[in-house]
Amino acid sequence: LPRGTFKTTIGTISRSIQLLLKNPNVRILIFSETFGQAKKFLSEIKQQLEQNQELIGLYGQFKKDPGWREFSITIRQRTAKHKEDTIMTAGVDVVRVGFHYDFIIIDEVAMMRNFWVNWQEIIRPCLTDTIGKVLFTSTPNGSIISMIYVIKS
């Protein structure tokens, strides 16, 4: 999909919120081209969880101290004991090794340098124990289309 079609709003921000509302014990990783970009996405999610009165009215307060950081959050509704937070962030420049996730969102995969190496060595192993899922969002960019096809098949 081209730029400006709400891929990040729907696929990254809204999908993360939907997943944690459905299962407060979920472990989500938002992986972007840069760690800074992933943290910006988390900031938008936190804003919804802190200020959206409809969500708060239906599900209660989400913010938990400690557990509400710039790079990760654990919501108050969580009952499971995981070393991973509810939502964690990473980028090609800052990776998370040794964690396990139920869902990974990879935003703008077509813009990532060395994606295949990151996929094989870092991202894919994080899904093995949980039989987790991945959502790829991106603006098409030539060679990445065939790479995504190989990953999915």
GROMACS .gro file of N, CA, C and O in nm, residues 24-79:
model
  224
   24PRO      N    1  -0.471  -0.961   2.792
   24PRO     CA    2  -0.381  -0.874   2.867
   24PRO      C    3  -0.244  -0.937   2.896
   24PRO      O    4  -0.151  -0.867   2.935
   25ASN      N    5  -0.231  -1.067   2.877
   25ASN     CA    6  -0.104  -1.136   2.901
   25ASN      C    7  -0.019  -1.150   2.774
   25ASN      O    8   0.086  -1.214   2.777
   26VAL      N    9  -0.064  -1.091   2.665
   26VAL     CA   10   0.008  -1.100   2.538
   26VAL      C   11   0.144  -1.032   2.550
   26VAL      O   12   0.163  -0.939   2.629
   27ARG      N   13   0.239  -1.081   2.470
   27ARG     CA   14   0.373  -1.022   2.461
   27ARG      C   15   0.394  -0.979   2.317
   27ARG      O   16   0.400  -1.063   2.228
   28ILE      N   17   0.405  -0.848   2.296
   28ILE     CA   18   0.413  -0.789   2.162
   28ILE      C   19   0.548  -0.720   2.146
   28ILE      O   20   0.593  -0.650   2.237
   29LEU      N   21   0.609  -0.738   2.029
   29LEU     CA   22   0.728  -0.662   1.993
   29LEU      C   23   0.695  -0.576   1.872
   29LEU      O   24   0.644  -0.626   1.772
   30ILE      N   25   0.724  -0.447   1.883
   30ILE     CA   26   0.714  -0.356   1.768
   30ILE      C   27   0.856  -0.334   1.719
   30ILE      O   28   0.941  -0.279   1.791
   31PHE      N   29   0.884  -0.381   1.599
   31PHE     CA   30   1.017  -0.375   1.539
   31PHE      C   31   1.011  -0.281   1.420
   31PHE      O   32   0.928  -0.300   1.331
   32SER      N   33   1.095  -0.180   1.418
   32SER     CA   34   1.094  -0.083   1.310
   32SER      C   35   1.234  -0.062   1.256
   32SER      O   36   1.331  -0.120   1.307
   33GLU      N   37   1.243   0.021   1.156
   33GLU     CA   38   1.374   0.049   1.095
   33GLU      C   39   1.472   0.104   1.199
   33GLU      O   40   1.589   0.071   1.198
   34THR      N   41   1.421   0.187   1.291
   34THR     CA   42   1.504   0.239   1.399
   34THR      C   43   1.432   0.221   1.532
   34THR      O   44   1.309   0.218   1.538
   35PHE      N   45   1.509   0.212   1.638
   35PHE     CA   46   1.454   0.203   1.773
   35PHE      C   47   1.372   0.328   1.804
   35PHE      O   48   1.264   0.320   1.863
   36GLY      N   49   1.421   0.443   1.762
   36GLY     CA   50   1.349   0.569   1.784
   36GLY      C   51   1.211   0.568   1.721
   36GLY      O   52   1.114   0.616   1.782
   37GLN      N   53   1.200   0.514   1.601
   37GLN     CA   54   1.070   0.507   1.535
   37GLN      C   55   0.976   0.412   1.610
   37GLN      O   56   0.859   0.443   1.630
   38ALA      N   57   1.027   0.299   1.654
   38ALA     CA   58   0.944   0.204   1.730
   38ALA      C   59   0.894   0.269   1.860
   38ALA      O   60   0.779   0.249   1.900
   39LYS      N   61   0.980   0.347   1.926
   39LYS     CA   62   0.939   0.416   2.049
   39LYS      C   63   0.830   0.520   2.021
   39LYS      O   64   0.741   0.540   2.104
   40LYS      N   65   0.834   0.584   1.904
   40LYS     CA   66   0.729   0.679   1.867
   40LYS      C   67   0.595   0.607   1.852
   40LYS      O   68   0.490   0.659   1.893
   41PHE      N   69   0.597   0.488   1.794
   41PHE     CA   70   0.473   0.410   1.781
   41PHE      C   71   0.419   0.374   1.919
   41PHE      O   72   0.299   0.384   1.946
   42LEU      N   73   0.507   0.332   2.009
   42LEU     CA   74   0.465   0.299   2.145
   42LEU      C   75   0.409   0.422   2.215
   42LEU      O   76   0.311   0.412   2.289
   43SER      N   77   0.466   0.538   2.190
   43SER     CA   78   0.416   0.661   2.250
   43SER      C   79   0.271   0.687   2.209
   43SER      O   80   0.189   0.730   2.291
   44GLU      N   81   0.239   0.661   2.083
   44GLU     CA   82   0.100   0.678   2.036
   44GLU      C   83   0.007   0.578   2.105
   44GLU      O   84  -0.106   0.612   2.142
   45ILE      N   85   0.054   0.456   2.125
   45ILE     CA   86  -0.026   0.354   2.194
   45ILE      C   87  -0.049   0.398   2.339
   45ILE      O   88  -0.162   0.391   2.390
   46LYS      N   89   0.055   0.443   2.406
   46LYS     CA   90   0.043   0.488   2.544
   46LYS      C   91  -0.055   0.604   2.556
   46LYS      O   92  -0.135   0.609   2.650
   47GLN      N   93  -0.051   0.694   2.461
   47GLN     CA   94  -0.143   0.808   2.463
   47GLN      C   95  -0.289   0.759   2.459
   47GLN      O   96  -0.372   0.808   2.534
   48GLN      N   97  -0.318   0.660   2.374
   48GLN     CA   98  -0.453   0.605   2.369
   48GLN      C   99  -0.490   0.537   2.501
   48GLN      O  100  -0.601   0.555   2.552
   49LEU      N  101  -0.400   0.460   2.557
   49LEU     CA  102  -0.427   0.386   2.680
   49LEU      C  103  -0.441   0.479   2.801
   49LEU      O  104  -0.512   0.447   2.895
   50GLU      N  105  -0.375   0.593   2.797
   50GLU     CA  106  -0.382   0.688   2.908
   50GLU      C  107  -0.496   0.787   2.897
   50GLU      O  108  -0.550   0.832   2.999
   51GLN      N  109  -0.535   0.822   2.773
   51GLN     CA  110  -0.627   0.934   2.755
   51GLN      C  111  -0.761   0.899   2.691
   51GLN      O  112  -0.852   0.981   2.695
   52ASN      N  113  -0.773   0.782   2.631
   52ASN     CA  114  -0.898   0.746   2.564
   52ASN      C  115  -1.000   0.704   2.671
   52ASN      O  116  -0.995   0.594   2.725
   53GLN      N  117  -1.093   0.793   2.700
   53GLN     CA  118  -1.189   0.770   2.808
   53GLN      C  119  -1.282   0.652   2.782
   53GLN      O  120  -1.327   0.586   2.876
   54GLU      N  121  -1.311   0.624   2.656
   54GLU     CA  122  -1.394   0.507   2.625
   54GLU      C  123  -1.320   0.377   2.662
   54GLU      O  124  -1.379   0.288   2.722
   55LEU      N  125  -1.193   0.367   2.626
   55LEU     CA  126  -1.114   0.249   2.662
   55LEU      C  127  -1.103   0.235   2.814
   55LEU      O  128  -1.123   0.127   2.869
   56ILE      N  129  -1.072   0.345   2.881
   56ILE     CA  130  -1.056   0.343   3.026
   56ILE      C  131  -1.188   0.307   3.094
   56ILE      O  132  -1.191   0.229   3.190
   57GLY      N  133  -1.298   0.360   3.043
   57GLY     CA  134  -1.430   0.329   3.099
   57GLY      C  135  -1.465   0.181   3.086
   57GLY      O  136  -1.528   0.123   3.176
   58LEU      N  137  -1.425   0.119   2.977
   58LEU     CA  138  -1.456  -0.023   2.954
   58LEU      C  139  -1.359  -0.118   3.021
   58LEU      O  140  -1.397  -0.225   3.069
   59TYR      N  141  -1.230  -0.082   3.026
   59TYR     CA  142  -1.127  -0.175   3.070
   59TYR      C  143  -1.051  -0.131   3.196
   59TYR      O  144  -0.970  -0.207   3.248
   60GLY      N  145  -1.073  -0.009   3.243
   60GLY     CA  146  -1.002   0.043   3.359
   60GLY      C  147  -0.871   0.109   3.318
   60GLY      O  148  -0.834   0.113   3.201
   61GLN      N  149  -0.800   0.161   3.417
   61GLN     CA  150  -0.671   0.225   3.393
   61GLN      C  151  -0.570   0.121   3.346
   61GLN      O  152  -0.566   0.010   3.398
   62PHE      N  153  -0.489   0.157   3.249
   62PHE     CA  154  -0.387   0.066   3.195
   62PHE      C  155  -0.249   0.091   3.255
   62PHE      O  156  -0.171  -0.001   3.269
   63LYS      N  157  -0.222   0.216   3.289
   63LYS     CA  158  -0.087   0.254   3.332
   63LYS      C  159  -0.052   0.187   3.464
   63LYS      O  160  -0.128   0.188   3.559
   64LYS      N  161   0.067   0.129   3.465
   64LYS     CA  162   0.118   0.058   3.582
   64LYS      C  163   0.256   0.112   3.615
   64LYS      O  164   0.342   0.121   3.528
   65ASP      N  165   0.276   0.151   3.740
   65ASP     CA  166   0.408   0.198   3.784
   65ASP      C  167   0.463   0.100   3.886
   65ASP      O  168   0.395   0.070   3.983
   66PRO      N  169   0.585   0.049   3.872
   66PRO     CA  170   0.667   0.064   3.752
   66PRO      C  171   0.612  -0.023   3.639
   66PRO      O  172   0.529  -0.109   3.663
   67GLY      N  173   0.659   0.000   3.522
   67GLY     CA  174   0.616  -0.079   3.408
   67GLY      C  175   0.574   0.006   3.289
   67GLY      O  176   0.530  -0.046   3.188
   68TRP      N  177   0.590   0.137   3.301
   68TRP     CA  178   0.547   0.228   3.195
   68TRP      C  179   0.670   0.309   3.155
   68TRP      O  180   0.700   0.410   3.216
   69ARG      N  181   0.744   0.260   3.057
   69ARG     CA  182   0.869   0.324   3.018
   69ARG      C  183   0.861   0.375   2.874
   69ARG      O  184   0.769   0.343   2.802
   70GLU      N  185   0.963   0.447   2.834
   70GLU     CA  186   0.968   0.502   2.699
   70GLU      C  187   0.977   0.391   2.593
   70GLU      O  188   0.926   0.405   2.483
   71PHE      N  189   1.039   0.279   2.627
   71PHE     CA  190   1.066   0.174   2.530
   71PHE      C  191   0.981   0.047   2.551
   71PHE      O  192   0.988  -0.045   2.470
   72SER      N  193   0.903   0.041   2.659
   72SER     CA  194   0.819  -0.076   2.683
   72SER      C  195   0.713  -0.043   2.787
   72SER      O  196   0.731   0.049   2.868
   73ILE      N  197   0.604  -0.120   2.783
   73ILE     CA  198   0.499  -0.104   2.884
   73ILE      C  199   0.448  -0.241   2.928
   73ILE      O  200   0.450  -0.337   2.852
   74THR      N  201   0.407  -0.246   3.053
   74THR     CA  202   0.331  -0.359   3.104
   74THR      C  203   0.201  -0.302   3.156
   74THR      O  204   0.202  -0.208   3.236
   75ILE      N  205   0.089  -0.356   3.111
   75ILE     CA  206  -0.039  -0.300   3.151
   75ILE      C  207  -0.084  -0.358   3.286
   75ILE      O  208  -0.046  -0.468   3.324
   76ARG      N  209  -0.163  -0.281   3.355
   76ARG     CA  210  -0.212  -0.317   3.487
   76ARG      C  211  -0.296  -0.445   3.484
   76ARG      O  212  -0.299  -0.521   3.581
   77GLN      N  213  -0.364  -0.474   3.376
   77GLN     CA  214  -0.453  -0.589   3.365
   77GLN      C  215  -0.380  -0.722   3.353
   77GLN      O  216  -0.441  -0.827   3.364
   78ARG      N  217  -0.252  -0.720   3.333
   78ARG     CA  218  -0.175  -0.844   3.315
   78ARG      C  219  -0.175  -0.926   3.444
   78ARG      O  220  -0.155  -0.874   3.552
   79THR      N  221  -0.194  -1.058   3.429
   79THR     CA  222  -0.190  -1.148   3.543
   79THR      C  223  -0.075  -1.248   3.533
   79THR      O  224  -0.032  -1.301   3.635
   0.00000   0.00000   0.00000
